[in-house]
CHARMM-style PDB file with segment names, atoms N, HN, CA, C and O in Angstrom:
ATOM      1  N   MET     1     -16.360  -9.516  25.356  1.00  0.00      PROA
ATOM      2  CA  MET     1     -17.380  -8.746  24.632  1.00  0.00      PROA
ATOM      3  C   MET     1     -16.720  -7.853  23.588  1.00  0.00      PROA
ATOM      4  O   MET     1     -15.556  -7.468  23.701  1.00  0.00      PROA
ATOM      5  N   PHE     2     -17.509  -7.545  22.574  1.00  0.00      PROA
ATOM      6  HN  PHE     2     -18.454  -7.857  22.482  1.00  0.00      PROA
ATOM      7  CA  PHE     2     -17.046  -6.628  21.539  1.00  0.00      PROA
ATOM      8  C   PHE     2     -17.726  -5.282  21.721  1.00  0.00      PROA
ATOM      9  O   PHE     2     -18.867  -5.212  22.178  1.00  0.00      PROA
ATOM     10  N   SER     3     -17.038  -4.238  21.370  1.00  0.00      PROA
ATOM     11  HN  SER     3     -16.111  -4.295  20.999  1.00  0.00      PROA
ATOM     12  CA  SER     3     -17.650  -2.912  21.469  1.00  0.00      PROA
ATOM     13  C   SER     3     -16.992  -1.969  20.483  1.00  0.00      PROA
ATOM     14  O   SER     3     -15.896  -2.231  19.988  1.00  0.00      PROA
ATOM     15  N   ILE     4     -17.666  -0.880  20.207  1.00  0.00      PROA
ATOM     16  HN  ILE     4     -18.557  -0.667  20.609  1.00  0.00      PROA
ATOM     17  CA  ILE     4     -17.090   0.172  19.371  1.00  0.00      PROA
ATOM     18  C   ILE     4     -16.665   1.288  20.309  1.00  0.00      PROA
ATOM     19  O   ILE     4     -17.472   1.795  21.089  1.00  0.00      PROA
ATOM     20  N   LEU     5     -15.422   1.661  20.233  1.00  0.00      PROA
ATOM     21  HN  LEU     5     -14.767   1.249  19.599  1.00  0.00      PROA
ATOM     22  CA  LEU     5     -14.923   2.717  21.110  1.00  0.00      PROA
ATOM     23  C   LEU     5     -15.327   4.083  20.577  1.00  0.00      PROA
ATOM     24  O   LEU     5     -15.602   4.213  19.384  1.00  0.00      PROA
ATOM     25  N   PRO     6     -15.371   5.111  21.432  1.00  0.00      PROA
ATOM     26  CA  PRO     6     -15.697   6.457  20.954  1.00  0.00      PROA
ATOM     27  C   PRO     6     -14.720   6.888  19.860  1.00  0.00      PROA
ATOM     28  O   PRO     6     -13.513   6.681  19.983  1.00  0.00      PROA
ATOM     29  N   GLY     7     -15.242   7.480  18.805  1.00  0.00      PROA
ATOM     30  HN  GLY     7     -16.222   7.648  18.706  1.00  0.00      PROA
ATOM     31  CA  GLY     7     -14.388   7.931  17.710  1.00  0.00      PROA
ATOM     32  C   GLY     7     -14.238   6.901  16.604  1.00  0.00      PROA
ATOM     33  O   GLY     7     -13.684   7.213  15.549  1.00  0.00      PROA
ATOM     34  N   MET     8     -14.717   5.681  16.817  1.00  0.00      PROA
ATOM     35  HN  MET     8     -15.167   5.427  17.673  1.00  0.00      PROA
ATOM     36  CA  MET     8     -14.639   4.657  15.769  1.00  0.00      PROA
ATOM     37  C   MET     8     -15.896   4.710  14.920  1.00  0.00      PROA
ATOM     38  O   MET     8     -16.986   4.973  15.429  1.00  0.00      PROA
ATOM     39  N   ASN     9     -15.746   4.462  13.634  1.00  0.00      PROA
ATOM     40  HN  ASN     9     -14.861   4.248  13.221  1.00  0.00      PROA
ATOM     41  CA  ASN     9     -16.942   4.374  12.798  1.00  0.00      PROA
ATOM     42  C   ASN     9     -17.178   2.918  12.413  1.00  0.00      PROA
ATOM     43  O   ASN     9     -16.378   2.051  12.762  1.00  0.00      PROA
ATOM     44  N   MET    10     -18.256   2.643  11.703  1.00  0.00      PROA
ATOM     45  HN  MET    10     -18.906   3.348  11.418  1.00  0.00      PROA
ATOM     46  CA  MET    10     -18.628   1.266  11.392  1.00  0.00      PROA
ATOM     47  C   MET    10     -17.681   0.609  10.392  1.00  0.00      PROA
ATOM     48  O   MET    10     -17.672  -0.616  10.273  1.00  0.00      PROA
ATOM     49  N   HSD    11     -16.887   1.394   9.673  1.00  0.00      PROA
ATOM     50  HN  HSD    11     -16.894   2.390   9.770  1.00  0.00      PROA
ATOM     51  CA  HSD    11     -15.962   0.827   8.690  1.00  0.00      PROA
ATOM     52  C   HSD    11     -14.720   0.253   9.352  1.00  0.00      PROA
ATOM     53  O   HSD    11     -14.039  -0.592   8.772  1.00  0.00      PROA
ATOM     54  N   GLN    12     -14.422   0.707  10.559  1.00  0.00      PROA
ATOM     55  HN  GLN    12     -14.975   1.394  11.030  1.00  0.00      PROA
ATOM     56  CA  GLN    12     -13.268   0.177  11.280  1.00  0.00      PROA
ATOM     57  C   GLN    12     -13.639  -1.162  11.897  1.00  0.00      PROA
ATOM     58  O   GLN    12     -14.787  -1.382  12.282  1.00  0.00      PROA
ATOM     59  N   LYS    13     -12.680  -2.036  11.986  1.00  0.00      PROA
ATOM     60  HN  LYS    13     -11.748  -1.857  11.672  1.00  0.00      PROA
ATOM     61  CA  LYS    13     -12.942  -3.360  12.529  1.00  0.00      PROA
ATOM     62  C   LYS    13     -13.290  -3.264  14.012  1.00  0.00      PROA
ATOM     63  O   LYS    13     -12.621  -2.569  14.776  1.00  0.00      PROA
ATOM     64  N   ILE    14     -14.329  -3.962  14.399  1.00  0.00      PROA
ATOM     65  HN  ILE    14     -14.872  -4.527  13.778  1.00  0.00      PROA
ATOM     66  CA  ILE    14     -14.706  -4.003  15.812  1.00  0.00      PROA
ATOM     67  C   ILE    14     -13.782  -5.009  16.486  1.00  0.00      PROA
ATOM     68  O   ILE    14     -13.730  -6.177  16.099  1.00  0.00      PROA
ATOM     69  N   VAL    15     -13.060  -4.550  17.489  1.00  0.00      PROA
ATOM     70  HN  VAL    15     -13.102  -3.601  17.803  1.00  0.00      PROA
ATOM     71  CA  VAL    15     -12.070  -5.406  18.149  1.00  0.00      PROA
ATOM     72  C   VAL    15     -12.374  -5.517  19.636  1.00  0.00      PROA
ATOM     73  O   VAL    15     -13.235  -4.805  20.153  1.00  0.00      PROA
ATOM     74  N   LYS    16     -11.675  -6.399  20.314  1.00  0.00      PROA
ATOM     75  HN  LYS    16     -10.975  -6.977  19.894  1.00  0.00      PROA
ATOM     76  CA  LYS    16     -11.867  -6.582  21.757  1.00  0.00      PROA
ATOM     77  C   LYS    16     -11.515  -5.300  22.495  1.00  0.00      PROA
ATOM     78  O   LYS    16     -10.856  -4.407  21.962  1.00  0.00      PROA
ATOM     79  N   ASP    17     -11.971  -5.239  23.726  1.00  0.00      PROA
ATOM     80  HN  ASP    17     -12.507  -5.964  24.159  1.00  0.00      PROA
ATOM     81  CA  ASP    17     -11.859  -4.019  24.506  1.00  0.00      PROA
ATOM     82  C   ASP    17     -10.454  -3.656  24.969  1.00  0.00      PROA
ATOM     83  O   ASP    17     -10.284  -2.590  25.560  1.00  0.00      PROA
ATOM     84  N   ASN    18      -9.446  -4.479  24.734  1.00  0.00      PROA
ATOM     85  HN  ASN    18      -9.585  -5.345  24.253  1.00  0.00      PROA
ATOM     86  CA  ASN    18      -8.126  -4.076  25.223  1.00  0.00      PROA
ATOM     87  C   ASN    18      -7.377  -3.282  24.156  1.00  0.00      PROA
ATOM     88  O   ASN    18      -7.491  -3.562  22.963  1.00  0.00      PROA
ATOM     89  N   ALA    19      -6.620  -2.304  24.596  1.00  0.00      PROA
ATOM     90  HN  ALA    19      -6.527  -2.077  25.566  1.00  0.00      PROA
ATOM     91  CA  ALA    19      -5.954  -1.365  23.688  1.00  0.00      PROA
ATOM     92  C   ALA    19      -4.924  -2.061  22.804  1.00  0.00      PROA
ATOM     93  O   ALA    19      -4.709  -1.639  21.667  1.00  0.00      PROA
ATOM     94  N   GLY    20      -4.294  -3.101  23.292  1.00  0.00      PROA
ATOM     95  HN  GLY    20      -4.468  -3.444  24.215  1.00  0.00      PROA
ATOM     96  CA  GLY    20      -3.287  -3.826  22.511  1.00  0.00      PROA
ATOM     97  C   GLY    20      -3.835  -4.353  21.203  1.00  0.00      PROA
ATOM     98  O   GLY    20      -3.177  -4.258  20.167  1.00  0.00      PROA
ATOM     99  N   THR    21      -5.029  -4.907  21.241  1.00  0.00      PROA
ATOM    100  HN  THR    21      -5.563  -4.984  22.083  1.00  0.00      PROA
ATOM    101  CA  THR    21      -5.640  -5.458  20.031  1.00  0.00      PROA
ATOM    102  C   THR    21      -5.924  -4.349  19.035  1.00  0.00      PROA
ATOM    103  O   THR    21      -5.705  -4.516  17.835  1.00  0.00      PROA
ATOM    104  N   ILE    22      -6.409  -3.220  19.527  1.00  0.00      PROA
ATOM    105  HN  ILE    22      -6.586  -3.085  20.502  1.00  0.00      PROA
ATOM    106  CA  ILE    22      -6.726  -2.091  18.651  1.00  0.00      PROA
ATOM    107  C   ILE    22      -5.461  -1.603  17.954  1.00  0.00      PROA
ATOM    108  O   ILE    22      -5.475  -1.337  16.752  1.00  0.00      PROA
ATOM    109  N   VAL    23      -4.385  -1.488  18.695  1.00  0.00      PROA
ATOM    110  HN  VAL    23      -4.374  -1.704  19.671  1.00  0.00      PROA
ATOM    111  CA  VAL    23      -3.108  -1.055  18.124  1.00  0.00      PROA
ATOM    112  C   VAL    23      -2.646  -2.054  17.074  1.00  0.00      PROA
ATOM    113  O   VAL    23      -2.202  -1.659  15.996  1.00  0.00      PROA
ATOM    114  N   GLU    24      -2.745  -3.351  17.378  1.00  0.00      PROA
ATOM    115  HN  GLU    24      -3.106  -3.673  18.254  1.00  0.00      PROA
ATOM    116  CA  GLU    24      -2.320  -4.381  16.431  1.00  0.00      PROA
ATOM    117  C   GLU    24      -3.133  -4.310  15.141  1.00  0.00      PROA
ATOM    118  O   GLU    24      -2.570  -4.392  14.049  1.00  0.00      PROA
ATOM    119  N   GLU    25      -4.445  -4.158  15.258  1.00  0.00      PROA
ATOM    120  HN  GLU    25      -4.902  -4.092  16.145  1.00  0.00      PROA
ATOM    121  CA  GLU    25      -5.293  -4.083  14.071  1.00  0.00      PROA
ATOM    122  C   GLU    25      -4.899  -2.886  13.224  1.00  0.00      PROA
ATOM    123  O   GLU    25      -4.790  -2.998  12.003  1.00  0.00      PROA
ATOM    124  N   TYR    26      -4.683  -1.737  13.863  1.00  0.00      PROA
ATOM    125  HN  TYR    26      -4.772  -1.646  14.855  1.00  0.00      PROA
ATOM    126  CA  TYR    26      -4.284  -0.534  13.130  1.00  0.00      PROA
ATOM    127  C   TYR    26      -2.937  -0.767  12.449  1.00  0.00      PROA
ATOM    128  O   TYR    26      -2.752  -0.419  11.283  1.00  0.00      PROA
ATOM    129  N   ARG    27      -2.005  -1.355  13.186  1.00  0.00      PROA
ATOM    130  HN  ARG    27      -2.155  -1.637  14.133  1.00  0.00      PROA
ATOM    131  CA  ARG    27      -0.656  -1.577  12.669  1.00  0.00      PROA
ATOM    132  C   ARG    27      -0.695  -2.502  11.455  1.00  0.00      PROA
ATOM    133  O   ARG    27      -0.010  -2.250  10.464  1.00  0.00      PROA
ATOM    134  N   LYS    28      -1.486  -3.566  11.522  1.00  0.00      PROA
ATOM    135  HN  LYS    28      -2.043  -3.771  12.327  1.00  0.00      PROA
ATOM    136  CA  LYS    28      -1.599  -4.510  10.404  1.00  0.00      PROA
ATOM    137  C   LYS    28      -2.122  -3.800   9.167  1.00  0.00      PROA
ATOM    138  O   LYS    28      -1.576  -3.947   8.074  1.00  0.00      PROA
ATOM    139  N   ARG    29      -3.194  -3.022   9.352  1.00  0.00      PROA
ATOM    140  HN  ARG    29      -3.638  -2.902  10.240  1.00  0.00      PROA
ATOM    141  CA  ARG    29      -3.784  -2.310   8.208  1.00  0.00      PROA
ATOM    142  C   ARG    29      -2.800  -1.308   7.633  1.00  0.00      PROA
ATOM    143  O   ARG    29      -2.672  -1.185   6.415  1.00  0.00      PROA
ATOM    144  N   HSD    30      -2.106  -0.591   8.505  1.00  0.00      PROA
ATOM    145  HN  HSD    30      -2.210  -0.691   9.495  1.00  0.00      PROA
ATOM    146  CA  HSD    30      -1.158   0.431   8.070  1.00  0.00      PROA
ATOM    147  C   HSD    30      -0.002  -0.214   7.297  1.00  0.00      PROA
ATOM    148  O   HSD    30       0.419   0.299   6.260  1.00  0.00      PROA
ATOM    149  N   GLU    31       0.500  -1.326   7.802  1.00  0.00      PROA
ATOM    150  HN  GLU    31       0.158  -1.743   8.644  1.00  0.00      PROA
ATOM    151  CA  GLU    31       1.614  -2.042   7.165  1.00  0.00      PROA
ATOM    152  C   GLU    31       1.190  -2.549   5.786  1.00  0.00      PROA
ATOM    153  O   GLU    31       1.949  -2.450   4.821  1.00  0.00      PROA
ATOM    154  N   LEU    32      -0.020  -3.090   5.701  1.00  0.00      PROA
ATOM    155  HN  LEU    32      -0.636  -3.170   6.484  1.00  0.00      PROA
ATOM    156  CA  LEU    32      -0.536  -3.594   4.426  1.00  0.00      PROA
ATOM    157  C   LEU    32      -0.620  -2.469   3.405  1.00  0.00      PROA
ATOM    158  O   LEU    32      -0.248  -2.641   2.244  1.00  0.00      PROA
ATOM    159  N   ARG    33      -1.118  -1.304   3.850  1.00  0.00      PROA
ATOM    160  HN  ARG    33      -1.420  -1.163   4.793  1.00  0.00      PROA
ATOM    161  CA  ARG    33      -1.230  -0.157   2.938  1.00  0.00      PROA
ATOM    162  C   ARG    33       0.148   0.300   2.465  1.00  0.00      PROA
ATOM    163  O   ARG    33       0.335   0.629   1.294  1.00  0.00      PROA
ATOM    164  N   ARG    34       1.103   0.317   3.381  1.00  0.00      PROA
ATOM    165  HN  ARG    34       0.951   0.050   4.333  1.00  0.00      PROA
ATOM    166  CA  ARG    34       2.459   0.748   3.044  1.00  0.00      PROA
ATOM    167  C   ARG    34       3.090  -0.192   2.016  1.00  0.00      PROA
ATOM    168  O   ARG    34       3.736   0.261   1.072  1.00  0.00      PROA
ATOM    169  N   LEU    35       2.901  -1.499   2.202  1.00  0.00      PROA
ATOM    170  HN  LEU    35       2.376  -1.867   2.969  1.00  0.00      PROA
ATOM    171  CA  LEU    35       3.440  -2.478   1.254  1.00  0.00      PROA
ATOM    172  C   LEU    35       2.789  -2.324  -0.115  1.00  0.00      PROA
ATOM    173  O   LEU    35       3.463  -2.424  -1.140  1.00  0.00      PROA
ATOM    174  N   THR    36       1.483  -2.082  -0.134  1.00  0.00      PROA
ATOM    175  HN  THR    36       0.936  -2.001   0.699  1.00  0.00      PROA
ATOM    176  CA  THR    36       0.772  -1.892  -1.400  1.00  0.00      PROA
ATOM    177  C   THR    36       1.311  -0.676  -2.128  1.00  0.00      PROA
ATOM    178  O   THR    36       1.561  -0.733  -3.332  1.00  0.00      PROA
ATOM    179  N   GLU    37       1.494   0.438  -1.400  1.00  0.00      PROA
ATOM    180  HN  GLU    37       1.291   0.484  -0.422  1.00  0.00      PROA
ATOM    181  CA  GLU    37       2.032   1.655  -2.018  1.00  0.00      PROA
ATOM    182  C   GLU    37       3.435   1.420  -2.557  1.00  0.00      PROA
ATOM    183  O   GLU    37       3.778   1.910  -3.633  1.00  0.00      PROA
ATOM    184  N   LYS    38       4.246   0.673  -1.817  1.00  0.00      PROA
ATOM    185  HN  LYS    38       3.967   0.275  -0.943  1.00  0.00      PROA
ATOM    186  CA  LYS    38       5.620   0.385  -2.237  1.00  0.00      PROA
ATOM    187  C   LYS    38       5.620  -0.447  -3.520  1.00  0.00      PROA
ATOM    188  O   LYS    38       6.380  -0.161  -4.446  1.00  0.00      PROA
ATOM    189  N   ASN    39       4.769  -1.476  -3.577  1.00  0.00      PROA
ATOM    190  HN  ASN    39       4.151  -1.708  -2.825  1.00  0.00      PROA
ATOM    191  CA  ASN    39       4.676  -2.319  -4.774  1.00  0.00      PROA
ATOM    192  C   ASN    39       4.227  -1.515  -5.982  1.00  0.00      PROA
ATOM    193  O   ASN    39       4.742  -1.701  -7.085  1.00  0.00      PROA
ATOM    194  N   LEU    40       3.267  -0.621  -5.773  1.00  0.00      PROA
ATOM    195  HN  LEU    40       2.849  -0.470  -4.877  1.00  0.00      PROA
ATOM    196  CA  LEU    40       2.773   0.217  -6.864  1.00  0.00      PROA
ATOM    197  C   LEU    40       3.890   1.118  -7.375  1.00  0.00      PROA
ATOM    198  O   LEU    40       4.049   1.276  -8.586  1.00  0.00      PROA
ATOM    199  N   PHE    41       4.661   1.706  -6.477  1.00  0.00      PROA
ATOM    200  HN  PHE    41       4.532   1.578  -5.493  1.00  0.00      PROA
ATOM    201  CA  PHE    41       5.773   2.575  -6.855  1.00  0.00      PROA
ATOM    202  C   PHE    41       6.814   1.793  -7.663  1.00  0.00      PROA
ATOM    203  O   PHE    41       7.318   2.288  -8.671  1.00  0.00      PROA
ATOM    204  N   ILE    42       7.134   0.578  -7.222  1.00  0.00      PROA
ATOM    205  HN  ILE    42       6.725   0.176  -6.403  1.00  0.00      PROA
ATOM    206  CA  ILE    42       8.115  -0.254  -7.937  1.00  0.00      PROA
ATOM    207  C   ILE    42       7.609  -0.563  -9.344  1.00  0.00      PROA
ATOM    208  O   ILE    42       8.384  -0.516 -10.299  1.00  0.00      PROA
ATOM    209  N   ARG    43       6.334  -0.875  -9.484  1.00  0.00      PROA
ATOM    210  HN  ARG    43       5.704  -0.913  -8.707  1.00  0.00      PROA
ATOM    211  CA  ARG    43       5.760  -1.157 -10.809  1.00  0.00      PROA
ATOM    212  C   ARG    43       5.865   0.053 -11.717  1.00  0.00      PROA
ATOM    213  O   ARG    43       6.223  -0.079 -12.888  1.00  0.00      PROA
ATOM    214  N   ILE    44       5.556   1.236 -11.191  1.00  0.00      PROA
ATOM    215  HN  ILE    44       5.265   1.343 -10.240  1.00  0.00      PROA
ATOM    216  CA  ILE    44       5.625   2.468 -11.990  1.00  0.00      PROA
ATOM    217  C   ILE    44       7.053   2.701 -12.467  1.00  0.00      PROA
ATOM    218  O   ILE    44       7.273   3.028 -13.633  1.00  0.00      PROA
ATOM    219  N   VAL    45       8.017   2.535 -11.579  1.00  0.00      PROA
ATOM    220  HN  VAL    45       7.838   2.270 -10.632  1.00  0.00      PROA
ATOM    221  CA  VAL    45       9.430   2.718 -11.939  1.00  0.00      PROA
ATOM    222  C   VAL    45       9.823   1.731 -13.033  1.00  0.00      PROA
ATOM    223  O   VAL    45      10.516   2.106 -13.979  1.00  0.00      PROA
ATOM    224  N   CYS    46       9.393   0.480 -12.918  1.00  0.00      PROA
ATOM    225  HN  CYS    46       8.830   0.176 -12.149  1.00  0.00      PROA
ATOM    226  CA  CYS    46       9.718  -0.539 -13.928  1.00  0.00      PROA
ATOM    227  C   CYS    46       9.128  -0.178 -15.284  1.00  0.00      PROA
ATOM    228  O   CYS    46       9.787  -0.344 -16.310  1.00  0.00      PROA
ATOM    229  N   VAL    47       7.900   0.310 -15.297  1.00  0.00      PROA
ATOM    230  HN  VAL    47       7.365   0.444 -14.463  1.00  0.00      PROA
ATOM    231  CA  VAL    47       7.249   0.704 -16.555  1.00  0.00      PROA
ATOM    232  C   VAL    47       8.000   1.860 -17.193  1.00  0.00      PROA
ATOM    233  O   VAL    47       8.242   1.849 -18.400  1.00  0.00      PROA
ATOM    234  N   ILE    48       8.372   2.858 -16.400  1.00  0.00      PROA
ATOM    235  HN  ILE    48       8.176   2.867 -15.420  1.00  0.00      PROA
ATOM    236  CA  ILE    48       9.109   4.015 -16.930  1.00  0.00      PROA
ATOM    237  C   ILE    48      10.443   3.561 -17.512  1.00  0.00      PROA
ATOM    238  O   ILE    48      10.824   3.993 -18.600  1.00  0.00      PROA
ATOM    239  N   ARG    49      11.149   2.702 -16.801  1.00  0.00      PROA
ATOM    240  HN  ARG    49      10.840   2.352 -15.917  1.00  0.00      PROA
ATOM    241  CA  ARG    49      12.447   2.208 -17.289  1.00  0.00      PROA
ATOM    242  C   ARG    49      12.281   1.407 -18.571  1.00  0.00      PROA
ATOM    243  O   ARG    49      13.078   1.547 -19.498  1.00  0.00      PROA
ATOM    244  N   ALA    50      11.255   0.572 -18.630  1.00  0.00      PROA
ATOM    245  HN  ALA    50      10.608   0.458 -17.877  1.00  0.00      PROA
ATOM    246  CA  ALA    50      11.006  -0.247 -19.824  1.00  0.00      PROA
ATOM    247  C   ALA    50      10.715   0.650 -21.020  1.00  0.00      PROA
ATOM    248  O   ALA    50      11.233   0.418 -22.112  1.00  0.00      PROA
ATOM    249  N   ARG    51       9.894   1.663 -20.821  1.00  0.00      PROA
ATOM    250  HN  ARG    51       9.472   1.851 -19.934  1.00  0.00      PROA
ATOM    251  CA  ARG    51       9.572   2.591 -21.920  1.00  0.00      PROA
ATOM    252  C   ARG    51      10.815   3.341 -22.367  1.00  0.00      PROA
ATOM    253  O   ARG    51      11.040   3.529 -23.562  1.00  0.00      PROA
ATOM    254  N   ARG    52      11.616   3.766 -21.411  1.00  0.00      PROA
ATOM    255  HN  ARG    52      11.433   3.613 -20.439  1.00  0.00      PROA
ATOM    256  CA  ARG    52      12.838   4.501 -21.730  1.00  0.00      PROA
ATOM    257  C   ARG    52      13.779   3.608 -22.544  1.00  0.00      PROA
ATOM    258  O   ARG    52      14.407   4.065 -23.499  1.00  0.00      PROA
ATOM    259  N   ARG    53      13.869   2.339 -22.160  1.00  0.00      PROA
ATOM    260  HN  ARG    53      13.359   1.968 -21.384  1.00  0.00      PROA
ATOM    261  CA  ARG    53      14.726   1.384 -22.856  1.00  0.00      PROA
ATOM    262  C   ARG    53      14.259   1.197 -24.300  1.00  0.00      PROA
ATOM    263  O   ARG    53      15.073   1.179 -25.223  1.00  0.00      PROA
ATOM    264  N   VAL    54      12.944   1.059 -24.490  1.00  0.00      PROA
ATOM    265  HN  VAL    54      12.282   1.074 -23.740  1.00  0.00      PROA
ATOM    266  CA  VAL    54      12.376   0.893 -25.835  1.00  0.00      PROA
ATOM    267  C   VAL    54      12.658   2.132 -26.664  1.00  0.00      PROA
ATOM    268  O   VAL    54      13.075   2.026 -27.818  1.00  0.00      PROA
ATOM    269  N   PHE    55      12.433   3.311 -26.087  1.00  0.00      PROA
ATOM    270  HN  PHE    55      12.095   3.397 -25.150  1.00  0.00      PROA
ATOM    271  CA  PHE    55      12.676   4.568 -26.807  1.00  0.00      PROA
ATOM    272  C   PHE    55      14.143   4.677 -27.216  1.00  0.00      PROA
ATOM    273  O   PHE    55      14.447   5.041 -28.352  1.00  0.00      PROA
ATOM    274  N   THR    56      15.046   4.365 -26.297  1.00  0.00      PROA
ATOM    275  HN  THR    56      14.798   4.069 -25.374  1.00  0.00      PROA
ATOM    276  CA  THR    56      16.486   4.459 -26.567  1.00  0.00      PROA
ATOM    277  C   THR    56      16.886   3.491 -27.680  1.00  0.00      PROA
ATOM    278  O   THR    56      17.640   3.862 -28.579  1.00  0.00      PROA
ATOM    279  N   SER    57      16.389   2.259 -27.626  1.00  0.00      PROA
ATOM    280  HN  SER    57      15.776   1.958 -26.896  1.00  0.00      PROA
ATOM    281  CA  SER    57      16.756   1.275 -28.650  1.00  0.00      PROA
ATOM    282  C   SER    57      16.203   1.682 -30.015  1.00  0.00      PROA
ATOM    283  O   SER    57      16.874   1.480 -31.027  1.00  0.00      PROA
ATOM    284  N   ARG    58      15.002   2.249 -30.069  1.00  0.00      PROA
ATOM    285  HN  ARG    58      14.457   2.414 -29.246  1.00  0.00      PROA
ATOM    286  CA  ARG    58      14.444   2.726 -31.347  1.00  0.00      PROA
ATOM    287  C   ARG    58      15.276   3.873 -31.894  1.00  0.00      PROA
ATOM    288  O   ARG    58      15.556   3.946 -33.091  1.00  0.00      PROA
ATOM    289  N   PHE    59      15.667   4.773 -30.990  1.00  0.00      PROA
ATOM    290  HN  PHE    59      15.439   4.714 -30.018  1.00  0.00      PROA
ATOM    291  CA  PHE    59      16.462   5.932 -31.405  1.00  0.00      PROA
ATOM    292  C   PHE    59      17.794   5.472 -31.999  1.00  0.00      PROA
ATOM    293  O   PHE    59      18.216   5.979 -33.038  1.00  0.00      PROA
ATOM    294  N   LEU    60      18.448   4.529 -31.356  1.00  0.00      PROA
ATOM    295  HN  LEU    60      18.106   4.117 -30.512  1.00  0.00      PROA
ATOM    296  CA  LEU    60      19.734   4.015 -31.841  1.00  0.00      PROA
ATOM    297  C   LEU    60      19.556   3.238 -33.145  1.00  0.00      PROA
ATOM    298  O   LEU    60      20.411   3.292 -34.028  1.00  0.00      PROA
ATOM    299  N   TRP    61      18.444   2.517 -33.260  1.00  0.00      PROA
ATOM    300  HN  TRP    61      17.749   2.472 -32.543  1.00  0.00      PROA
ATOM    301  CA  TRP    61      18.152   1.713 -34.452  1.00  0.00      PROA
ATOM    302  C   TRP    61      17.983   2.603 -35.675  1.00  0.00      PROA
ATOM    303  O   TRP    61      18.423   2.258 -36.772  1.00  0.00      PROA
ATOM    304  N   ASN    62      17.334   3.767 -35.474  1.00  0.00      PROA
ATOM    305  HN  ASN    62      16.977   4.048 -34.583  1.00  0.00      PROA
ATOM    306  CA  ASN    62      17.039   4.675 -36.597  1.00  0.00      PROA
ATOM    307  C   ASN    62      18.214   5.568 -36.967  1.00  0.00      PROA
ATOM    308  O   ASN    62      18.212   6.153 -38.050  1.00  0.00      PROA
ATOM    309  N   SER    63      19.199   5.691 -36.119  1.00  0.00      PROA
ATOM    310  HN  SER    63      19.201   5.216 -35.239  1.00  0.00      PROA
ATOM    311  CA  SER    63      20.305   6.609 -36.423  1.00  0.00      PROA
ATOM    312  C   SER    63      21.385   5.933 -37.257  1.00  0.00      PROA
ATOM    313  OT1 SER    63      22.385   6.563 -37.600  1.00  0.00      PROA
TER     314      SER     63
END
C-alpha cells in the first residue's frame, strides 16, 4: 500500500511504507540537485573565463 507519512506534503513523492525507500527517494532527489548546482557553477566559471580571455586579447590587440 501507498501512504503519506506525517509531515509530508503532496509535492513529495508518495512512496512505500518502509523507511528505506523514503531515504532512497530523498537521496536521489538531493543528489540530482547537487549535480545540477555543480553543473551550473562550472558553466558560470567557464563564461567568466571566456569573457576574461576576450577582454585580455582585446587589451593586448589595442596596445
